[in-house]
Amino acid sequence: MFPRIARYRTVDEVIERFKELSIDLPIDHEVLTAESGSPLASPLTMGSITAGNRFVIHPMEGWDATSDGLPTEPLLRRWRRFGISGAKCIWGGEAVAVVPQGRAHPHQLEASRLGTLGMQQLCSLVHTAHREKFGTDEDLVVALQLTHSGRYARPTVAGASPRIAYHHPVLDSEMAISSKGDPRIVSDQEIEKEGGIIDTFVCAAENASAAGFDMVDVKACHSYLIHEFLSARRRPGRWGGDFEGRTRLLCSIVERIRERVPRLAIGVRLSIFDTVPWRKTFNRGEPLIGKNEEYDCGFGINIHSPHEIDLAEPIELVRRLRDLGVVAVNLTAGSPYNSPHISRPALFPPSDGYPPPEDPLIGVARQIHAARKVKQAVEGIVTVGTAYTYLQEYLPHVAQATVRSGWIDAVGLGRMVLSYPEFPTDILTSGKLARTSICRTFSDCTSGPRNGLASGCYPLDEYYKRSPDGESLRAIKSRE
Ligand SMILES: Cc1cc2nc3c(=O)[nH]c(=O)nc-3n(C[C@H](O)[C@H](O)[C@H](O)COP(=O)(O)O)c2cc1C
Ligand code: SF4
């Protein structure tokens, strides 16, 4: 077990730990409030829209929509809590599938079922909650995240129904065993045809715009369909192979949305690097592909040495996205299914994960450094950083320093706001945190859904702790 963050009493002790781990991260000793000039309180302009500060709420699903893809009370509660957080950009809310068969689970929101009216309900809920708490919502930016779950599509309780960009040497066989899924390649025709994949994203974006969203996020991360296309070297034809072909799906969707809904800002949540798939073996995490084996199924990695990051392609892609009119990229990494320690650094693994193979601070630093390199290389597009939650008490110190030093434009908050929705407000108003609300990365919000339950902060949020799902999760964990 690696040392817990809570044991570090001062910033100097954290700096000592960074040194032990050979991590180079900026960290400020004093946390500033908005009044005392926090860089996190300065406005963030993304194209023609401006958010009032530099805190962004990452999209987070709850596996809690109705079985036909509509909101429920816990789902609305989560969006309301995003609205009262004090962050001025709500990036996506949660992943909304563009078609029913693109849902990652039977309780994911679905765009065509929501339609403009359902989307309006979500958008105005966030605005109203924000306005009621802060007096104005004029400087609030709200986006909707659009997705197709591809390989991880599981639209009904009947089971997985994976749609893939190409056959993967490891994941295909695992999926056939674990889910009896029959991974089917998405055909070129399905992408291009009228009413095909591109059209469904465009149609959902049109509805989002009509519903009042300022921006849509075309989700290209975490192993879902568009992200998988970025590594589709093995796919023949127009939509795979070389860099041009592999990025064509994402770029075409962006272009088509720009054409059809020019007033709508476009963001992209992008996994800027992958790694090889990891699995639990004999109670520890192991990479399924060796350091020196060839592996051509990742994006942003060196195919000859696939544990190494190579940002040349991701940087080129971000440049292209900027040139296509994308105003902001939310930079993330890896896959919560195949490399959770890369994607969501945590001290405690989710139930389908493995104990952390490294101090999770290394995972945090990996993402912050990669995002910095992208920001340094590409001007003219806003960058949002990910994986700050594990820093816990010291998140404000590092977030403030990364923005102040120009490493990143804005800091995204994921798990931290599930346990502690007022986190951004507390930092910007008093600089002080309610320690008992800090996310300790127990991963129950991921373990819940992995066991067919809703997601929520079961350890720290009474609403979930006392729920029937809370009881079920405790029972499941006690049997493990
Ligand atoms: C319960 C849960 C649900 C998530 N749902 C989404 C999602 O819908 N879309 C997305 O892009 N990322 C999703 N993520 C990933 C987070 O947005 C974020 O990238 C991740 O938690 C790392 O950031 P953090 O360290 O601040 O938590 C989810 C994460 C969690 C824990
Ligand atoms: S369950 Fe709560 S404490 Fe655990 S990782 Fe999720 S938000 Fe954090």
Coordinates of C-alpha atoms and ligand atoms in Angstrom, one line a residue:
M1 CA 0.0 0.0 0.0
F2 CA 1.3 3.4 -0.9
P3 CA 1.3 6.3 1.6
R4 CA -2.1 8.1 1.9
I5 CA -2.2 11.7 1.0
A6 CA -3.8 12.6 4.3
R7 CA -0.7 11.7 6.1
Y8 CA 1.2 14.6 4.6
R9 CA 0.8 17.5 7.0
T10 CA 2.4 20.3 4.9
V11 CA 3.1 21.2 1.3
D12 CA 6.8 20.7 2.1
E13 CA 6.1 17.1 3.0
V14 CA 4.3 16.6 -0.4
I15 CA 7.2 18.2 -2.2
E16 CA 9.5 15.7 -0.4
R17 CA 7.3 12.8 -1.7
F18 CA 7.3 14.2 -5.2
K19 CA 11.1 14.2 -5.0
E20 CA 11.2 10.6 -3.8
L21 CA 9.0 9.6 -6.7
S22 CA 11.0 11.8 -9.1
I23 CA 7.9 13.8 -9.9
D24 CA 8.2 17.3 -11.1
L25 CA 4.9 19.1 -10.5
P26 CA 4.3 22.8 -9.6
I27 CA 2.7 23.2 -6.2
D28 CA 1.9 26.5 -4.4
H29 CA 2.3 26.8 -0.6
E30 CA -0.6 29.2 -0.2
V31 CA -4.1 28.7 -1.7
L32 CA -5.5 32.0 -2.9
T33 CA -9.2 32.9 -3.0
A34 CA -10.9 34.7 -5.8
E35 CA -10.6 37.9 -3.7
S36 CA -6.9 37.4 -3.2
G37 CA -6.2 36.9 -6.9
S38 CA -6.4 33.1 -7.5
P39 CA -5.5 32.3 -11.1
L40 CA -8.3 29.7 -10.9
A41 CA -10.8 32.6 -10.6
S42 CA -9.9 34.2 -13.8
P43 CA -12.3 33.9 -16.8
L44 CA -11.8 31.2 -19.4
T45 CA -12.6 32.2 -23.0
M46 CA -13.3 29.3 -25.4
G47 CA -14.1 30.7 -28.9
S48 CA -17.0 33.0 -28.5
I49 CA -18.0 31.8 -25.0
T50 CA -16.5 32.7 -21.7
A51 CA -16.7 30.7 -18.4
G52 CA -16.3 32.8 -15.2
N53 CA -13.5 30.7 -13.7
R54 CA -11.0 27.9 -14.4
F55 CA -12.8 25.1 -12.7
V56 CA -14.4 22.6 -15.0
I57 CA -16.7 19.7 -13.9
H58 CA -15.8 16.6 -15.9
P59 CA -18.7 14.4 -17.3
M60 CA -19.7 11.6 -14.9
E61 CA -22.4 9.1 -15.4
G62 CA -24.4 7.5 -12.7
W63 CA -25.7 4.4 -14.6
D64 CA -29.0 5.6 -13.4
A65 CA -31.2 6.7 -16.3
T66 CA -34.4 4.8 -17.0
S67 CA -34.1 1.7 -19.2
D68 CA -35.3 3.8 -22.2
G69 CA -32.6 6.5 -21.7
L70 CA -34.4 9.2 -19.7
P71 CA -33.4 11.0 -16.5
T72 CA -34.3 9.8 -13.0
E73 CA -34.3 11.7 -9.7
P74 CA -30.7 10.6 -8.7
L75 CA -29.5 11.7 -12.2
L76 CA -31.1 15.1 -11.9
R77 CA -29.7 15.4 -8.4
R78 CA -26.2 14.9 -9.8
W79 CA -26.6 17.5 -12.5
R80 CA -28.0 19.9 -9.9
R81 CA -25.0 19.3 -7.7
F82 CA -22.7 20.1 -10.7
G83 CA -24.7 23.4 -11.1
I84 CA -24.1 24.5 -7.5
S85 CA -20.4 23.5 -7.4
G86 CA -19.2 26.9 -8.3
A87 CA -17.3 25.7 -11.3
K88 CA -18.2 27.8 -14.3
C89 CA -17.9 25.2 -17.0
I90 CA -19.9 22.0 -16.8
W91 CA -18.2 19.9 -19.4
G92 CA -20.7 17.4 -20.7
G93 CA -22.7 16.5 -17.6
E94 CA -22.4 12.8 -18.5
A95 CA -22.0 10.6 -21.6
V96 CA -25.2 10.6 -23.6
A97 CA -25.4 7.9 -26.3
V98 CA -26.3 9.1 -29.7
V99 CA -28.2 6.0 -30.5
P100 CA -29.9 3.3 -28.3
Q101 CA -27.5 0.6 -29.4
G102 CA -24.5 2.9 -28.6
R103 CA -25.3 2.8 -24.9
A104 CA -22.6 1.5 -22.5
H105 CA -25.2 0.0 -20.2
P106 CA -29.0 -0.2 -20.0
H107 CA -29.2 2.9 -17.8
Q108 CA -27.3 5.4 -20.0
L109 CA -29.0 8.6 -21.2
E110 CA -29.9 8.4 -24.9
A111 CA -30.0 11.4 -27.2
S112 CA -32.9 10.6 -29.5
R113 CA -35.1 9.6 -26.5
L114 CA -34.2 12.8 -24.7
G115 CA -34.8 14.9 -27.7
T116 CA -34.7 18.7 -27.4
L117 CA -37.1 18.8 -24.5
G118 CA -35.3 16.3 -22.4
M119 CA -32.0 18.0 -23.1
Q120 CA -33.6 21.3 -22.2
Q121 CA -34.6 19.9 -18.8
L122 CA -31.0 19.0 -18.0
C123 CA -29.5 22.2 -19.3
S124 CA -32.0 24.5 -17.5
L125 CA -31.7 22.5 -14.3
V126 CA -28.0 23.2 -14.1
H127 CA -28.5 26.9 -15.0
T128 CA -31.3 27.3 -12.4
A129 CA -29.3 25.6 -9.6
H130 CA -26.3 27.8 -10.4
R131 CA -28.4 31.0 -10.6
E132 CA -30.2 30.3 -7.4
K133 CA -26.9 29.8 -5.6
F134 CA -24.7 32.5 -7.2
G135 CA -27.2 35.1 -8.3
T136 CA -26.2 34.8 -12.0
D137 CA -25.6 32.2 -14.6
E138 CA -24.4 34.5 -17.3
D139 CA -20.8 33.3 -16.9
L140 CA -21.8 29.6 -16.8
V141 CA -20.9 27.4 -19.8
V142 CA -22.8 24.1 -20.1
A143 CA -21.9 21.4 -22.6
L144 CA -23.4 18.0 -23.4
Q145 CA -21.1 15.0 -24.0
L146 CA -22.1 12.8 -26.9
T147 CA -20.8 9.3 -27.3
H148 CA -21.1 5.9 -28.9
S149 CA -19.8 3.2 -26.7
G150 CA -18.5 1.0 -29.5
R151 CA -16.6 -2.0 -28.0
Y152 CA -18.2 -1.4 -24.7
A153 CA -21.8 -1.1 -25.9
R154 CA -24.2 -3.0 -23.6
P155 CA -27.5 -1.4 -24.5
T156 CA -29.8 -3.9 -22.8
V157 CA -29.8 -6.2 -19.8
A158 CA -29.6 -9.1 -22.3
G159 CA -25.9 -8.5 -22.6
A160 CA -23.1 -6.8 -24.5
S161 CA -23.5 -5.9 -28.1
P162 CA -20.0 -4.6 -29.0
R163 CA -19.4 -2.6 -32.1
I164 CA -15.7 -2.2 -32.9
A165 CA -13.4 -0.3 -35.3
Y166 CA -11.1 -3.3 -35.8
H167 CA -10.3 -6.7 -34.3
H168 CA -8.1 -6.4 -31.2
P169 CA -5.6 -9.1 -30.5
V170 CA -6.4 -9.3 -26.8
L171 CA -9.7 -7.6 -26.1
D172 CA -11.8 -9.5 -28.7
S173 CA -11.2 -12.9 -27.2
E174 CA -11.7 -11.6 -23.6
M175 CA -15.0 -10.0 -24.6
A176 CA -16.2 -13.2 -26.2
I177 CA -15.4 -15.1 -23.0
S178 CA -16.6 -12.6 -20.5
S179 CA -19.8 -11.3 -22.1
K180 CA -20.6 -13.7 -24.8
G181 CA -20.6 -10.7 -27.0
D182 CA -20.0 -11.0 -30.7
P183 CA -17.7 -8.1 -31.5
R184 CA -18.9 -6.7 -34.9
I185 CA -16.9 -4.3 -37.0
V186 CA -18.7 -1.0 -37.8
S187 CA -18.8 -0.9 -41.6
D188 CA -17.8 2.1 -43.7
Q189 CA -21.3 2.3 -44.9
E190 CA -22.7 2.5 -41.4
I191 CA -20.4 5.5 -40.8
E192 CA -21.2 7.4 -43.9
K193 CA -24.8 6.6 -44.8
E194 CA -27.7 8.9 -44.2
G195 CA -28.8 8.3 -40.6
G196 CA -25.4 6.6 -40.0
I197 CA -22.9 7.2 -37.2
I198 CA -21.8 10.7 -38.3
D199 CA -25.4 11.8 -38.8
T200 CA -26.4 10.6 -35.3
F201 CA -23.8 12.8 -33.7
V202 CA -24.8 15.8 -35.8
C203 CA -28.5 15.3 -35.1
A204 CA -27.8 15.0 -31.3
A205 CA -25.7 18.2 -31.5
E206 CA -28.5 20.0 -33.3
N207 CA -30.9 19.1 -30.5
A208 CA -28.4 20.1 -27.8
S209 CA -28.0 23.5 -29.4
A210 CA -31.8 23.9 -29.7
A211 CA -32.0 22.9 -26.0
G212 CA -29.7 25.7 -25.0
F213 CA -26.4 24.0 -24.5
D214 CA -23.4 26.2 -25.3
M215 CA -21.2 23.4 -26.4
V216 CA -21.1 19.7 -27.3
D217 CA -18.3 17.4 -26.5
V218 CA -17.6 14.8 -29.1
K219 CA -16.3 12.1 -26.8
A220 CA -13.0 10.6 -28.1
C221 CA -11.6 8.8 -25.1
H222 CA -11.7 5.9 -22.7
S223 CA -11.9 3.1 -25.3
Y224 CA -15.3 4.1 -26.7
L225 CA -15.9 4.1 -30.4
I226 CA -14.4 7.3 -31.6
H227 CA -11.3 6.8 -29.5
E228 CA -10.9 3.2 -30.8
F229 CA -10.9 4.5 -34.4
L230 CA -7.8 6.6 -33.5
S231 CA -5.8 3.4 -33.1
A232 CA -7.4 1.6 -36.0
R233 CA -4.1 0.9 -37.9
R234 CA -5.4 -2.6 -38.7
R235 CA -8.6 -1.3 -40.3
P236 CA -8.4 -1.2 -44.1
G237 CA -10.1 1.6 -46.1
R238 CA -10.9 5.3 -45.6
W239 CA -11.6 5.1 -41.8
G240 CA -8.4 3.4 -40.6
G241 CA -4.8 2.7 -41.5
D242 CA -2.8 5.9 -41.5
F243 CA -3.2 8.9 -39.3
E244 CA -5.5 10.6 -41.8
G245 CA -7.8 7.6 -41.9
R246 CA -7.8 6.9 -38.2
T247 CA -8.7 10.5 -37.3
R248 CA -11.2 10.9 -40.1
L249 CA -14.3 9.8 -38.1
L250 CA -13.6 12.4 -35.3
C251 CA -12.7 15.1 -37.7
S252 CA -15.7 14.4 -40.0
I253 CA -18.1 14.6 -37.1
V254 CA -16.6 17.9 -36.0
E255 CA -16.8 19.3 -39.5
R256 CA -20.4 18.2 -40.0
I257 CA -21.5 19.7 -36.7
R258 CA -19.7 23.0 -37.6
E259 CA -21.6 23.1 -40.9
R260 CA -25.0 22.2 -39.5
V261 CA -24.9 24.2 -36.2
P262 CA -22.3 27.0 -36.6
R263 CA -23.4 28.8 -33.4
L264 CA -22.7 25.8 -31.2
A265 CA -19.2 25.5 -29.7
I266 CA -17.5 22.2 -30.0
G267 CA -15.2 20.5 -27.5
V268 CA -13.5 17.2 -27.7
R269 CA -12.6 15.0 -24.7
L270 CA -9.6 13.1 -25.9
S271 CA -7.5 10.3 -24.4
I272 CA -4.1 11.7 -25.4
F273 CA -2.3 8.5 -24.6
D274 CA -3.1 4.9 -24.1
T275 CA -1.2 2.1 -22.7
V276 CA -1.4 -1.7 -23.3
P277 CA -4.3 -3.5 -21.6
W278 CA -3.7 -4.4 -17.9
R279 CA -5.4 -7.2 -15.9
K280 CA -5.4 -8.5 -12.4
T281 CA -3.3 -11.7 -12.1
F282 CA -2.5 -13.3 -8.8
N283 CA -3.8 -10.2 -6.9
R284 CA -1.7 -7.7 -8.8
G285 CA -1.9 -5.7 -12.0
E286 CA 0.0 -7.0 -15.0
P287 CA 0.3 -5.5 -18.5
L288 CA -0.8 -8.1 -21.0
I289 CA 1.7 -6.9 -23.6
G290 CA 5.4 -6.6 -22.7
K291 CA 7.5 -3.5 -22.8
N292 CA 9.4 -4.6 -25.9
E293 CA 6.6 -6.3 -27.8
E294 CA 5.2 -4.6 -30.9
Y295 CA 1.7 -3.3 -30.2
D296 CA -0.1 -1.2 -32.8
C297 CA -3.5 -0.9 -31.0
G298 CA -2.9 2.2 -29.0
F299 CA -3.1 6.0 -29.7
G300 CA -0.3 8.2 -28.3
I301 CA 2.1 5.4 -27.6
N302 CA 5.3 4.1 -29.2
I303 CA 4.2 1.0 -31.1
H304 CA 7.7 -0.5 -30.8
S305 CA 7.8 0.1 -27.0
P306 CA 4.2 0.4 -26.1
H307 CA 4.5 1.3 -22.4
E308 CA 6.0 4.5 -23.6
I309 CA 4.0 7.6 -24.4
D310 CA 4.5 9.3 -27.8
L311 CA 2.5 12.5 -28.2
A312 CA 3.4 13.3 -31.8
E313 CA 0.0 12.1 -33.2
P314 CA -2.2 13.5 -30.4
I315 CA -0.5 16.9 -30.8
E316 CA -1.1 16.8 -34.5
L317 CA -4.7 15.8 -33.9
V318 CA -5.3 18.7 -31.5
R319 CA -3.8 21.1 -34.1
R320 CA -6.3 19.7 -36.7
L321 CA -9.2 20.0 -34.3
R322 CA -8.3 23.6 -33.6
D323 CA -8.2 24.3 -37.3
L324 CA -11.6 22.7 -37.7
G325 CA -13.0 25.1 -35.1
V326 CA -12.9 23.0 -31.9
V327 CA -12.6 25.6 -29.1
A328 CA -11.4 23.4 -26.3
V329 CA -10.0 19.9 -25.6
N330 CA -10.5 18.1 -22.3
L331 CA -7.4 16.0 -22.1
T332 CA -7.6 12.6 -20.4
A333 CA -5.9 9.2 -20.9
G334 CA -6.2 5.5 -21.2
S335 CA -9.3 3.4 -20.4
P336 CA -11.2 2.8 -17.2
Y337 CA -11.7 -0.8 -18.4
N338 CA -8.1 -1.7 -19.4
S339 CA -5.9 0.7 -17.6
P340 CA -7.8 2.2 -14.6
H341 CA -4.6 3.2 -12.9
I342 CA -3.7 5.4 -15.9
S343 CA -7.1 6.8 -16.3
R344 CA -8.3 7.4 -12.7
P345 CA -5.4 7.3 -10.3
A346 CA -6.7 5.7 -7.0
L347 CA -5.4 4.2 -3.9
F348 CA -8.2 1.6 -3.8
P349 CA -9.0 -0.3 -7.1
P350 CA -12.5 -0.8 -8.5
S351 CA -13.9 -4.3 -8.1
D352 CA -12.8 -5.3 -11.6
G353 CA -9.4 -3.6 -11.3
Y354 CA -6.1 -4.4 -9.6
P355 CA -4.1 -2.8 -6.8
P356 CA -2.2 0.2 -7.9
P357 CA 1.0 -0.8 -9.5
E358 CA 2.6 2.6 -8.8
D359 CA 2.0 5.4 -6.3
P360 CA -1.1 7.0 -7.8
L361 CA 0.7 10.3 -7.6
I362 CA 2.8 9.1 -10.6
G363 CA -0.4 8.6 -12.5
V364 CA -1.5 12.1 -11.7
A365 CA 1.8 13.6 -12.8
R366 CA 1.8 11.5 -16.0
Q367 CA -1.5 13.1 -17.1
I368 CA -0.5 16.6 -16.0
H369 CA 2.8 16.4 -17.9
A370 CA 1.2 15.0 -21.1
A371 CA -1.4 17.7 -21.1
R372 CA 1.3 20.4 -20.5
K373 CA 3.1 19.1 -23.6
V374 CA 0.0 19.4 -25.7
K375 CA -0.7 22.9 -24.5
Q376 CA 2.9 24.0 -25.2
A377 CA 2.8 22.5 -28.7
V378 CA -0.6 23.9 -29.8
E379 CA -1.7 27.5 -29.4
G380 CA -5.2 28.8 -30.0
I381 CA -7.2 26.1 -28.3
V382 CA -8.2 25.8 -24.6
T383 CA -6.9 22.8 -22.7
V384 CA -8.6 21.3 -19.6
G385 CA -6.6 18.9 -17.4
T386 CA -7.7 15.7 -15.8
A387 CA -6.8 13.3 -12.9
Y388 CA -6.4 15.9 -10.2
T389 CA -8.7 14.2 -7.7
Y390 CA -6.1 11.9 -6.2
L391 CA -4.2 15.0 -4.9
Q392 CA -7.0 15.4 -2.3
E393 CA -6.0 18.1 0.2
Y394 CA -3.3 19.3 -2.2
L395 CA -5.4 19.5 -5.3
P396 CA -5.9 23.3 -4.8
H397 CA -2.2 23.9 -4.4
V398 CA -1.3 21.9 -7.6
A399 CA -4.3 23.2 -9.6
Q400 CA -3.5 26.8 -8.8
A401 CA 0.2 26.3 -9.6
T402 CA -0.4 24.5 -12.9
V403 CA -2.8 27.2 -14.1
R404 CA -0.6 30.0 -12.8
S405 CA 2.5 28.5 -14.5
G406 CA 0.7 28.1 -17.8
W407 CA 0.8 24.3 -17.8
I408 CA -2.9 24.1 -18.4
D409 CA -5.8 26.5 -19.0
A410 CA -8.4 25.0 -16.7
V411 CA -8.6 22.2 -14.1
G412 CA -11.2 19.5 -14.5
L413 CA -12.8 17.9 -11.4
G414 CA -14.2 14.4 -11.5
R415 CA -14.6 12.2 -8.5
M416 CA -13.9 15.0 -6.1
V417 CA -17.2 16.7 -6.9
L418 CA -19.1 13.4 -6.4
S419 CA -18.1 13.4 -2.7
Y420 CA -17.7 17.1 -2.3
P421 CA -19.8 19.2 -4.8
E422 CA -19.0 22.6 -3.2
F423 CA -15.2 22.0 -3.6
P424 CA -14.6 24.8 -6.2
T425 CA -16.7 27.3 -4.2
D426 CA -14.9 26.5 -1.0
I427 CA -11.5 27.1 -2.6
L428 CA -12.5 30.3 -4.3
T429 CA -14.3 31.8 -1.3
S430 CA -12.2 30.7 1.7
G431 CA -9.4 28.5 0.4
K432 CA -10.4 26.0 3.1
L433 CA -11.7 22.5 2.6
A434 CA -14.1 20.3 4.5
R435 CA -11.7 17.4 5.1
T436 CA -14.5 14.9 5.8
S437 CA -15.9 15.4 2.3
I438 CA -12.7 14.9 0.4
C439 CA -12.7 12.0 -2.1
R440 CA -10.3 9.4 -0.9
T441 CA -10.4 7.4 -4.1
F442 CA -12.2 4.4 -2.7
S443 CA -13.5 3.6 -6.2
D444 CA -17.0 2.6 -5.0
C445 CA -18.4 4.9 -7.6
T446 CA -16.9 2.6 -10.2
S447 CA -17.4 -0.7 -8.4
G448 CA -21.1 0.0 -8.1
P449 CA -21.7 0.0 -11.8
R450 CA -19.3 -2.9 -12.4
N451 CA -21.7 -4.9 -10.2
G452 CA -24.9 -3.7 -11.9
L453 CA -25.7 -0.9 -9.4
A454 CA -25.9 2.8 -9.8
S455 CA -22.8 5.0 -9.4
G456 CA -22.5 7.4 -6.5
C457 CA -20.2 8.2 -3.7
Y458 CA -21.3 5.3 -1.4
P459 CA -18.7 6.0 1.3
L460 CA -19.2 9.7 1.8
D461 CA -22.6 10.8 0.4
E462 CA -25.4 9.8 2.7
Y463 CA -27.8 9.7 -0.2
Y464 CA -26.0 6.7 -1.6
K465 CA -24.7 5.2 1.7
R466 CA -28.3 4.7 2.9
S467 CA -29.7 3.6 -0.4
P468 CA -30.6 -0.1 -1.2
D469 CA -27.7 0.0 -3.7
G470 CA -25.4 1.0 -0.9
E471 CA -26.5 -2.0 1.1
S472 CA -26.0 -4.3 -1.9
L473 CA -22.5 -2.9 -2.6
R474 CA -21.5 -3.4 1.0
A475 CA -22.7 -7.0 0.8
I476 CA -20.8 -7.6 -2.4
K477 CA -17.6 -6.1 -1.0
S478 CA -17.8 -8.2 2.2
R479 CA -17.9 -11.3 0.1
E480 CA -14.8 -10.3 -2.0
Ligands
LIG1 C1 -18.4 7.3 -11.7 C2 -17.7 7.9 -12.9 C3 -18.3 8.1 -14.1 C4 -17.6 8.7 -15.1 N1 -18.3 9.0 -16.3 C5 -17.7 9.6 -17.3 C6 -18.4 10.0 -18.5 O1 -19.6 9.9 -18.6 N2 -17.7 10.6 -19.5 C7 -16.3 10.8 -19.4 O2 -15.7 11.4 -20.3 N3 -15.7 10.4 -18.3 C8 -16.3 9.9 -17.2 N4 -15.6 9.5 -16.1 C9 -14.2 9.9 -16.0 C10 -14.0 11.3 -15.3 O3 -14.7 12.3 -16.0 C11 -12.6 11.6 -15.0 O4 -11.9 11.6 -16.2 C12 -11.9 10.7 -14.0 O5 -12.7 10.4 -12.9 C13 -10.5 11.2 -13.6 O6 -10.7 12.5 -13.0 P1 -10.6 12.7 -11.4 O7 -9.2 12.3 -11.0 O8 -10.9 14.2 -11.2 O9 -11.7 11.9 -10.9 C14 -16.3 9.0 -15.0 C15 -15.6 8.7 -13.8 C16 -16.3 8.2 -12.8 C17 -15.6 7.9 -11.5
SF4_2 S1 -16.8 6.5 -4.2 FE1 -16.6 8.6 -3.4 S2 -14.6 8.6 -2.3 FE2 -14.7 6.8 -3.6 S3 -13.7 7.4 -5.5 FE3 -15.9 7.7 -5.8 S4 -16.2 9.8 -5.2 FE4 -14.3 9.2 -4.4

